[in-house]
CSV table of C-alpha atoms in Angstrom, one decimal:
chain,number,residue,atom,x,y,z
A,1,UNK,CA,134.4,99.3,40.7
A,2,UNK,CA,135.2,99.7,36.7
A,3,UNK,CA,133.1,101.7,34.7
A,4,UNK,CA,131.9,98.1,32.9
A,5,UNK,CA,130.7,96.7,36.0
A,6,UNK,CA,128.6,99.9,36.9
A,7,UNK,CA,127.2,99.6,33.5
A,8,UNK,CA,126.1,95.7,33.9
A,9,UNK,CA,124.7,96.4,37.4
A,10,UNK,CA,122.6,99.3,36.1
A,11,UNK,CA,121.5,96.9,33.3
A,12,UNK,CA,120.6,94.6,35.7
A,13,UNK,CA,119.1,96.7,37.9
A,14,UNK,CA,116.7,98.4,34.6
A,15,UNK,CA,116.2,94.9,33.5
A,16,UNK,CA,114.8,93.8,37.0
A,17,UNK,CA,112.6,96.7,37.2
A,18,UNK,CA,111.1,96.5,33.4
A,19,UNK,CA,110.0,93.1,35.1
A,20,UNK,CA,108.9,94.0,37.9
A,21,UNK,CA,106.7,96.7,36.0
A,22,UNK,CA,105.2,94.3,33.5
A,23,UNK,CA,104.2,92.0,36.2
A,24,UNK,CA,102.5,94.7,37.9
A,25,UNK,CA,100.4,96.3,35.3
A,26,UNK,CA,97.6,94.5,34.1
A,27,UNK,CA,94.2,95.3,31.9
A,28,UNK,CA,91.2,94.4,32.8
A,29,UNK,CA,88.0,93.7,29.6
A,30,UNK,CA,84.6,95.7,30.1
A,31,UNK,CA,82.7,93.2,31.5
A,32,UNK,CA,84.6,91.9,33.3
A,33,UNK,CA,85.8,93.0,37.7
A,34,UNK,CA,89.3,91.4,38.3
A,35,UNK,CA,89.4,90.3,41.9
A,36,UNK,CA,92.8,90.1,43.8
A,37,UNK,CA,94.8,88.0,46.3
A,38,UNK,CA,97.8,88.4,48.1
A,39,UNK,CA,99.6,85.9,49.5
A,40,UNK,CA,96.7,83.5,48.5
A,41,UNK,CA,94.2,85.7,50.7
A,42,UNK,CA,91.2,86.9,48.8
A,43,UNK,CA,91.0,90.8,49.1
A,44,UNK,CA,87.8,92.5,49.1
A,45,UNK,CA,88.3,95.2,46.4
A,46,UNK,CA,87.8,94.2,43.3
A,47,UNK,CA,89.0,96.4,40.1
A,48,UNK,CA,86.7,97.4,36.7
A,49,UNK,CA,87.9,97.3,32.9
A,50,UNK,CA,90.9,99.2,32.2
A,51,UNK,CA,94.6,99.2,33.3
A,52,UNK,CA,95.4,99.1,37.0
A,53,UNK,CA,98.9,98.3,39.1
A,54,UNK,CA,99.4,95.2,41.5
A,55,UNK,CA,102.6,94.4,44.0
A,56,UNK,CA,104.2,92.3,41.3
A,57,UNK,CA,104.8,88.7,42.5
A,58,UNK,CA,102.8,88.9,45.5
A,59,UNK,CA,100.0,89.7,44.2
A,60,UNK,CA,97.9,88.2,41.4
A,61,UNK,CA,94.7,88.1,40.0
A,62,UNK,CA,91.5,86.4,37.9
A,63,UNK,CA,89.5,88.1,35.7
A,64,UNK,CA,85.5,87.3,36.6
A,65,UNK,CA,83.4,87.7,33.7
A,66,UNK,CA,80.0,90.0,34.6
A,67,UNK,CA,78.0,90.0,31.8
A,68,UNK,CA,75.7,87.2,30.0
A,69,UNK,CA,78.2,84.2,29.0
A,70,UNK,CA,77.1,80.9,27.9
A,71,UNK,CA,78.6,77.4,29.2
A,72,UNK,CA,78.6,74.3,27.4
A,73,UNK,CA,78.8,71.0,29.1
A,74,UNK,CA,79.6,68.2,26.5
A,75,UNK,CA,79.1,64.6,26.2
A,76,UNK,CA,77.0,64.0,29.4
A,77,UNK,CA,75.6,60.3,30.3
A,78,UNK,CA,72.3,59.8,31.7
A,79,UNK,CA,70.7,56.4,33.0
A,80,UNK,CA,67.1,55.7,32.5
A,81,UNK,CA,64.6,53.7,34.7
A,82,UNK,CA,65.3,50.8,32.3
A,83,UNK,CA,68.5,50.5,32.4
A,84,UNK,CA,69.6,52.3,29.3
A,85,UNK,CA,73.0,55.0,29.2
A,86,UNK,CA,72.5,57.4,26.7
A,87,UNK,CA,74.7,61.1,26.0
A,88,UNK,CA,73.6,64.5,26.1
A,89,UNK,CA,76.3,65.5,23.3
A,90,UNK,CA,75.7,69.4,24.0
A,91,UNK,CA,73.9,71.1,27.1
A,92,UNK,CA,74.3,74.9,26.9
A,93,UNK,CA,73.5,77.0,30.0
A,94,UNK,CA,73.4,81.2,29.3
A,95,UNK,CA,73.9,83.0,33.1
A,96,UNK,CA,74.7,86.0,34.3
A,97,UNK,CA,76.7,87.2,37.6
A,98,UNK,CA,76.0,90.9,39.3
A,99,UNK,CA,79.1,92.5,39.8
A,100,UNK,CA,78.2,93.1,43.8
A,101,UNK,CA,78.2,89.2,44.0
A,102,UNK,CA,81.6,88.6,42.6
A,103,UNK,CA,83.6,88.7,45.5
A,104,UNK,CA,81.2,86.5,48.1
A,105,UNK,CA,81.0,83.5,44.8
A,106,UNK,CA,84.5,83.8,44.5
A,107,UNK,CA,85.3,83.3,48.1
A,108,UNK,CA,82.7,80.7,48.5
A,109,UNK,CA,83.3,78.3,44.6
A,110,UNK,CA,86.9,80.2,43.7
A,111,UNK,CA,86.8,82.3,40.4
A,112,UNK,CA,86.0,79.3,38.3
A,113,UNK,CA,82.4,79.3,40.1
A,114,UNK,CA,80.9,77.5,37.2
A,115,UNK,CA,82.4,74.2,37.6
A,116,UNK,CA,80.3,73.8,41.0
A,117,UNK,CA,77.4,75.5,40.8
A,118,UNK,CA,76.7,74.9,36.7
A,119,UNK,CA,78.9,72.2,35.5
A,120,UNK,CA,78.6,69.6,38.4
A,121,UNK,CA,74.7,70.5,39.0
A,122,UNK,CA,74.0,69.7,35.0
A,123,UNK,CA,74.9,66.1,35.8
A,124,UNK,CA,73.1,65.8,39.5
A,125,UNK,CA,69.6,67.2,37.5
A,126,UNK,CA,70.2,65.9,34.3
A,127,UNK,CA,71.1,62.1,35.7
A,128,UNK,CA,67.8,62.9,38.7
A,129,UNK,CA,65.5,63.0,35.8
A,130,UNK,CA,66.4,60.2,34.1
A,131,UNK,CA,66.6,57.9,36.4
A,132,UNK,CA,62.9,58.1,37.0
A,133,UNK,CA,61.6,58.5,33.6
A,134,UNK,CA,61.8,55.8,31.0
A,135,UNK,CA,63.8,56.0,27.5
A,136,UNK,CA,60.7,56.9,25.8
A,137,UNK,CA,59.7,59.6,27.6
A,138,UNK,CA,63.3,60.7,28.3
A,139,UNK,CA,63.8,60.9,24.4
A,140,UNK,CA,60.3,62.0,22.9
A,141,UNK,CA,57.8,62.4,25.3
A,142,UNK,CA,59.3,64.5,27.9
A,143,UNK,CA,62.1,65.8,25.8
A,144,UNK,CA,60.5,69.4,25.6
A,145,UNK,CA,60.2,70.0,29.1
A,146,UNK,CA,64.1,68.5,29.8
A,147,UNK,CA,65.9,72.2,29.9
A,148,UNK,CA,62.6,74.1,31.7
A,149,UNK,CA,63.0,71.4,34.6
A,150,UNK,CA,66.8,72.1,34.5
A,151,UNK,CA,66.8,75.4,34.9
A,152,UNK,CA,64.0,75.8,37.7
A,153,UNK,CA,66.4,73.4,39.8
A,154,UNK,CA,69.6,75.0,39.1
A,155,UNK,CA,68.3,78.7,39.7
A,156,UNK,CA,66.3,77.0,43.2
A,157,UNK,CA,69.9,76.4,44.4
A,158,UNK,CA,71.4,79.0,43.4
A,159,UNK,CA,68.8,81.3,44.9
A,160,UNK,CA,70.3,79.8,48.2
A,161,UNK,CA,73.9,78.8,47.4
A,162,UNK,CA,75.3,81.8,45.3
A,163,UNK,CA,72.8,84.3,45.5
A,164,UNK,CA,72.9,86.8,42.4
A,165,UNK,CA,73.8,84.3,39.8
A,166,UNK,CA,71.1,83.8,37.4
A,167,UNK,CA,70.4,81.6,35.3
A,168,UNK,CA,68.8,83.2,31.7
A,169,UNK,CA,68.5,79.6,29.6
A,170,UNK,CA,69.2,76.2,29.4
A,171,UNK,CA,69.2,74.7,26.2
A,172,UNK,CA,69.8,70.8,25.7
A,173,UNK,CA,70.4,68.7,22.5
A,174,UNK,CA,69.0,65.6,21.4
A,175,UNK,CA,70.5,62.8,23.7
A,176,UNK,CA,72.7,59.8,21.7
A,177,UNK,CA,70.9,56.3,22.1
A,178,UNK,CA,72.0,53.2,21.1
A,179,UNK,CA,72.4,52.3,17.6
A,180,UNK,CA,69.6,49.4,17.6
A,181,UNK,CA,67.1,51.5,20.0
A,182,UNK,CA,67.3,54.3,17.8
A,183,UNK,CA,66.2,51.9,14.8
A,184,UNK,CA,63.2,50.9,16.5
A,185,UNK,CA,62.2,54.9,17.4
A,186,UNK,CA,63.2,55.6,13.8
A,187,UNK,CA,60.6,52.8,12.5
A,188,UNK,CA,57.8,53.7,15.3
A,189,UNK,CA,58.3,57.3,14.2
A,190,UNK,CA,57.7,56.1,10.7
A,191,UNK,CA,54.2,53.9,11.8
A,192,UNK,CA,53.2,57.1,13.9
A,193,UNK,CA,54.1,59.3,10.8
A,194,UNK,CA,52.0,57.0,8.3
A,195,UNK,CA,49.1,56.5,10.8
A,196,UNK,CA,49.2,60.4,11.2
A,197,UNK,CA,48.9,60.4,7.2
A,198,UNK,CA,46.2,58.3,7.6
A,199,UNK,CA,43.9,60.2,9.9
A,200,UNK,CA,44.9,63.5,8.7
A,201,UNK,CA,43.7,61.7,4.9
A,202,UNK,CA,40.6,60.6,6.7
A,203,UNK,CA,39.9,64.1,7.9
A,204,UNK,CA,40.1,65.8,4.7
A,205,UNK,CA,37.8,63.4,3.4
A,206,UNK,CA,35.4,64.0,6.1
A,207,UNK,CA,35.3,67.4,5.6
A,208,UNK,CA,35.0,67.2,2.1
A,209,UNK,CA,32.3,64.9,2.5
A,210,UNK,CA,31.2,67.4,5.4
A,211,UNK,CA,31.4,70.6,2.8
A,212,UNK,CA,29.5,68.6,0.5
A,213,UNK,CA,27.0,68.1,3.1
A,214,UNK,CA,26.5,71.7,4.2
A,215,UNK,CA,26.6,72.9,0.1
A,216,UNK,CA,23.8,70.4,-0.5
A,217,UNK,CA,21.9,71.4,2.6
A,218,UNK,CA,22.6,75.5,1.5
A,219,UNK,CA,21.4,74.7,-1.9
A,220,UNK,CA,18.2,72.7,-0.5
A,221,UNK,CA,17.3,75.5,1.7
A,222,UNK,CA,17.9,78.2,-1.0
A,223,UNK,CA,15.3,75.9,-3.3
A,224,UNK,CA,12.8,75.9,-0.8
A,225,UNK,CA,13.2,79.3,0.0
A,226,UNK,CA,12.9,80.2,-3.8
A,227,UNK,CA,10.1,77.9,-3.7
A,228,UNK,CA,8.4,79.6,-0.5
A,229,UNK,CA,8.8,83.0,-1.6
A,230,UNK,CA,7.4,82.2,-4.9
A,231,UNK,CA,4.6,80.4,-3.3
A,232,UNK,CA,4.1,83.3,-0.9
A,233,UNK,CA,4.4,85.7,-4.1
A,234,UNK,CA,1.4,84.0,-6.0
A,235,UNK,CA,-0.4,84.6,-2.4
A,236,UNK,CA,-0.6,87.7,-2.0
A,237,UNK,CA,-1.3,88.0,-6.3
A,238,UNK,CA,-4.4,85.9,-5.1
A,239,UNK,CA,-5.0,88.1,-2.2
A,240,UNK,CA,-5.0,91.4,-4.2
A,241,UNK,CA,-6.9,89.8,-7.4
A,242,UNK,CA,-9.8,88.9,-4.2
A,243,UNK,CA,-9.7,92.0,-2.9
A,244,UNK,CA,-9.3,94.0,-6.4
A,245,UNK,CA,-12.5,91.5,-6.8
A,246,UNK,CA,-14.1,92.6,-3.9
A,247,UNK,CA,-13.3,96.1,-4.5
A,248,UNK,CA,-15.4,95.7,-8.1
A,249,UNK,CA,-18.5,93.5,-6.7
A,250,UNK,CA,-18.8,96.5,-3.8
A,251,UNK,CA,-18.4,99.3,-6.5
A,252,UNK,CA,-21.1,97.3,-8.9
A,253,UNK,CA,-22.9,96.6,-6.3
A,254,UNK,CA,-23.0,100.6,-5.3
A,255,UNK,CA,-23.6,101.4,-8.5
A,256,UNK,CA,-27.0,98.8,-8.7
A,257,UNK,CA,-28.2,100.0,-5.5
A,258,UNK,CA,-28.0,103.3,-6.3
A,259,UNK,CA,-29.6,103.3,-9.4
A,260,UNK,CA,-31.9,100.6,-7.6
A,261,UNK,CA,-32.5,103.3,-5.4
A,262,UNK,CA,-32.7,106.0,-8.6
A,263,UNK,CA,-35.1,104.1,-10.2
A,264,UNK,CA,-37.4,103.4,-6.7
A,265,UNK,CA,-37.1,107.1,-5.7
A,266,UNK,CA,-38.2,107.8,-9.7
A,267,UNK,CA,-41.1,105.1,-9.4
A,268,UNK,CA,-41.9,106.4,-6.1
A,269,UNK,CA,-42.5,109.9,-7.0
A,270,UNK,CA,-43.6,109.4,-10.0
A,271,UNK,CA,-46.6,107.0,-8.2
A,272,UNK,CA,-46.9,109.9,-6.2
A,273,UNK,CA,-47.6,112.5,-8.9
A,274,UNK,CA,-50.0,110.6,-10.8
A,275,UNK,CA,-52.0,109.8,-6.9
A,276,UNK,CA,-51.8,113.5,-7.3
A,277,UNK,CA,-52.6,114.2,-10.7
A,278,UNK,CA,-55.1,111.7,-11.0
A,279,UNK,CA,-58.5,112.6,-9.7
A,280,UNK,CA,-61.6,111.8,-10.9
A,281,UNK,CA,-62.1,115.0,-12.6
A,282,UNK,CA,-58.6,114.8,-14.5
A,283,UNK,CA,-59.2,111.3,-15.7
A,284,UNK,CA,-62.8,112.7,-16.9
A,285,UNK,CA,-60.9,115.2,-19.1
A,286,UNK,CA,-58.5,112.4,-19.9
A,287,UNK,CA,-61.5,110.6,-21.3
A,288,UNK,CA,-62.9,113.3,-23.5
A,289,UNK,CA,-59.9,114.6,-24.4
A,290,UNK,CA,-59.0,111.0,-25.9
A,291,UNK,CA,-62.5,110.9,-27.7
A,292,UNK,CA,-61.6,114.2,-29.2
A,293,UNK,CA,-58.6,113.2,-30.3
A,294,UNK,CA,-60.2,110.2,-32.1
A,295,UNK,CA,-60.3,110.7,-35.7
A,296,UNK,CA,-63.9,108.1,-36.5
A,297,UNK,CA,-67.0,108.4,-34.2
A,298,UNK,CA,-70.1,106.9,-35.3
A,299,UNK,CA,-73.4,107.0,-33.9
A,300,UNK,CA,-75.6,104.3,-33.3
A,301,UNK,CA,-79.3,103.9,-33.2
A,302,UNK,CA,-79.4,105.4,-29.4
A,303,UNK,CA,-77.5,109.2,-28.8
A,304,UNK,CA,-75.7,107.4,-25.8
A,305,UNK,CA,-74.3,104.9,-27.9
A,306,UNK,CA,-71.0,105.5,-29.6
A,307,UNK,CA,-68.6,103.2,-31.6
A,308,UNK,CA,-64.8,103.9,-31.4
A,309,UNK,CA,-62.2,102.3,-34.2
A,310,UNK,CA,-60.6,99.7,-33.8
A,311,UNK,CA,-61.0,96.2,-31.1
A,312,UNK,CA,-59.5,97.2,-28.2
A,313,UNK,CA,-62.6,97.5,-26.5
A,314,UNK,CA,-62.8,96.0,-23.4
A,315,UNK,CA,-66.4,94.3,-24.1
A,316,UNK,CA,-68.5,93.6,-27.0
A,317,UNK,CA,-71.8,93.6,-27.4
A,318,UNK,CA,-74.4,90.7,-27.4
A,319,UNK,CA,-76.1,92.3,-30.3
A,320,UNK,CA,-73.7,93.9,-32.5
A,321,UNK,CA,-74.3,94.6,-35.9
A,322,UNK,CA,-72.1,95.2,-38.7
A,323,UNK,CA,-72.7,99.0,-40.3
A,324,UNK,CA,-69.1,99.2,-42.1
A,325,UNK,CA,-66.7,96.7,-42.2
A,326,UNK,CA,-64.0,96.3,-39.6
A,327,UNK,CA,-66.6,98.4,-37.2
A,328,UNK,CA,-68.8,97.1,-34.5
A,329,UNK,CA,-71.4,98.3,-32.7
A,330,UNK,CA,-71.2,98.1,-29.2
A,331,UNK,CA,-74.6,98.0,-27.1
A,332,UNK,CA,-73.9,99.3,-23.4
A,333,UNK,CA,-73.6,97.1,-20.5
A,334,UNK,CA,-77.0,96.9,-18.6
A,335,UNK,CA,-79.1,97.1,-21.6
C-alpha cells in the first residue's frame, strides 16, 4: 500500500470518527431531563442539563421540558345546543411536569405527552360544554367560568392518567361567532348598555333626591332642636326667676316676722312694765305730778273744786260759770 492510499484511509478513518463523535455528544437545556432509547426501547435513565455522550446511531434522544411551559391550542370549533359552530381562536394552557414523572408519561403518551393529554382533551371539554349550553350563555353568560371548568376536568384526568403533570392555568379567548349573530349581541349589548345608563341615571337621581331628603330632615331636626333647647333655656330662666322669687318673698317674709315678732316682744314687755309700773300709788303720783306741772290753777267757790286750762276735760259741769274767758268751771260729779 502507497503512502497516498495510507493517507486517504487515515482521512477516512478521522473523518468517520469526527462523525461518529458529533453524533454522540449532545447538550442538554436547564429545565429540561433528556430521556434515551436504544433501538427504539425506552431506557430508564434519564440525563440533566449539560453535555453528556450517547452510542452514536443507536442511540438517540428527546429533550422533555420540566419546568412551567405554556401550550396554545388555536382555532378550535365548538357546537352549541342550538345548533351554532363557533371558534375558540386561542386557548392557552400553562403546566408543569415533575422531573420523577418524565420517564412513566413518556412511556405511557411518548415525549410529545401534550398532544394527548392537553391538546386532544381541550377539544373533548371544550366541545362537552358547549354542546349543552346555549350560544348565549356559551358567549356572555357563562363565558367567565369556560377556563375554571376546563381546567378542573383536565387536572381530574390527569390526576389518574399521568399522574404529576399539573395543570397551573387555562386561559381561553373570546370564541368567533357568526357575522350576523354577532350583530344582534352587538345591538343587545347596546339596549343592555343604554338600559344600564338608564337605571344607573335613575339611581343618581334617587339619591340625590334621597340626600335632599335626609339634608332637609337634618336641618328640620337641627331647628327643632334649636328651638327645644331655646324653649328649655327660657325654662329654667323662669324656673330660677320663681325660685330667685321665692327666695325674696321667704327673706321678706323673715324679715316681717321678725320684726313682727320685734315689735310683739317690744309691745309685750313693754305691757308688761307698765302692769308693773302702774299701781295705784304710781298713777296717784302721776296725777299730782301732772297738776304740778300745770302752769294755771284756779280755785273755785268750794277748796275741792279746781279748774285746769284748757277743754280736754272729760266732763263739764251742769252749772258752769264763766270767771275768765276761755275757762270753765267745773262742778264735781255727784254734787
Amino acid at each position: 500500500m502507497t503512502m497516498p492510499h495510507v493517507g486517504a484511509v487515515f482521512a477516512a478513518v478521522a473523518g468517520v470518527m469526527a462523525i461518529m463523535l458529533h453524533s454522540s455528544i449532545h447538550k442538554i437545556e436547564e429545565g429540561h431531563l433528556a430521556v434515551y432509547y436504544r433501538g427504539g426501547a425506552l431506557l430508564t435513565s434519564p440525563n440533566g442539563p449539560g453535555y453528556h455522550i450517547m452510542l452514536p446511531f443507536i442511540t438517540t434522544y428527546r429533550s422533555v421540558q420540566t419546568t412551567l411551559q405554556t401550550d396554545e391550542i388555536k382555532n378550535v370549533p365548538c357546537g352549541t345546543s342550538g345548533g351554532v359552530m363557533i371558534y375558540f381562536d386561542r386557548i392557552e394552557v400553562v403546566n408543569m411536569l415533575v422531573p420523577s414523572a418524565v420517564v412513566d408519561i413518556v412511556r405511557n403518551y411518548t415525549a410529545d405527552y401534550d398532544k394527548t393529554l392537553i391538546f386532544n382533551k381541550i377539544h373533548h371539554e371544550l366541545n362537552q360544554f358547549c354542546s349543552v349550553h346555549t350560544l348565549q350563555e356559551v358567549y356572555i353568560e357563562l363565558f367567565d367560568i369556560i377556563d375554571e371548568n376546563l381546567k378542573t376536568a383536565l387536572q381530574k384526568d390527569l390526576n389518574v392518567m399521568a399522574p404529576g403533570l399539573t395543570i397551573q392555568a387555562v386561559r381561553v379567548t373570546k370564541p368567533k361567532i357568526p357575522e350576523a349573530i354577532r350583530r344582534n349581541f352587538e345591538l343587545m349589548e347596546a339596549e343592555k348598555t343604554r338600559l344600564l345608563i338608564t337605571a344607573q341615571t335613575q339611581k343618581v337621581v334617587e339619591k340625590e333626591a334621597e340626600t335632599e331628603r335626609k339634608k332637609a330632615i337634618i336641618e328640620a331636626q337641627k331647628v327643632a332642636q334649636v328651638a327645644e333647647i331655646q324653649f328649655q333655656q327660657k325654662v329654667m330662666e323662669k324656673e330660677t326667676e320663681k325660685k330667685i322669687s321665692e327666695i325674696e318673698d321667704a327673706a321678706f317674709l323673715a324679715r316681717e316676722k321678725a320684726k313682727a315678732d320685734a315689735e310683739y316682744y317690744t309691745a309685750a314687755k313693754f305691757a308688761e312694765a307698765n302692769r308693773l309700773k302702774l299701781t295705784p300709788e304710781y298713777l296717784e303720783l302721776m296725777k299730782y305730778q301732772a297738776i304740778a306741772a300745770n302752769s294755771k290753777i284756779y280755785f273755785g267757790q268750794d277748796i275741792p273744786n279746781m279748774f285746769v286750762e284748757g277743754n280736754s276735760s272729760p266732763a263739764k259741769s251742769q252749772h258752769a260759770s264763766s270767771t275768765e274767758a276761755g275757762f270753765f268751771k267745773v262742778k264735781p260729779d255727784g254734787q
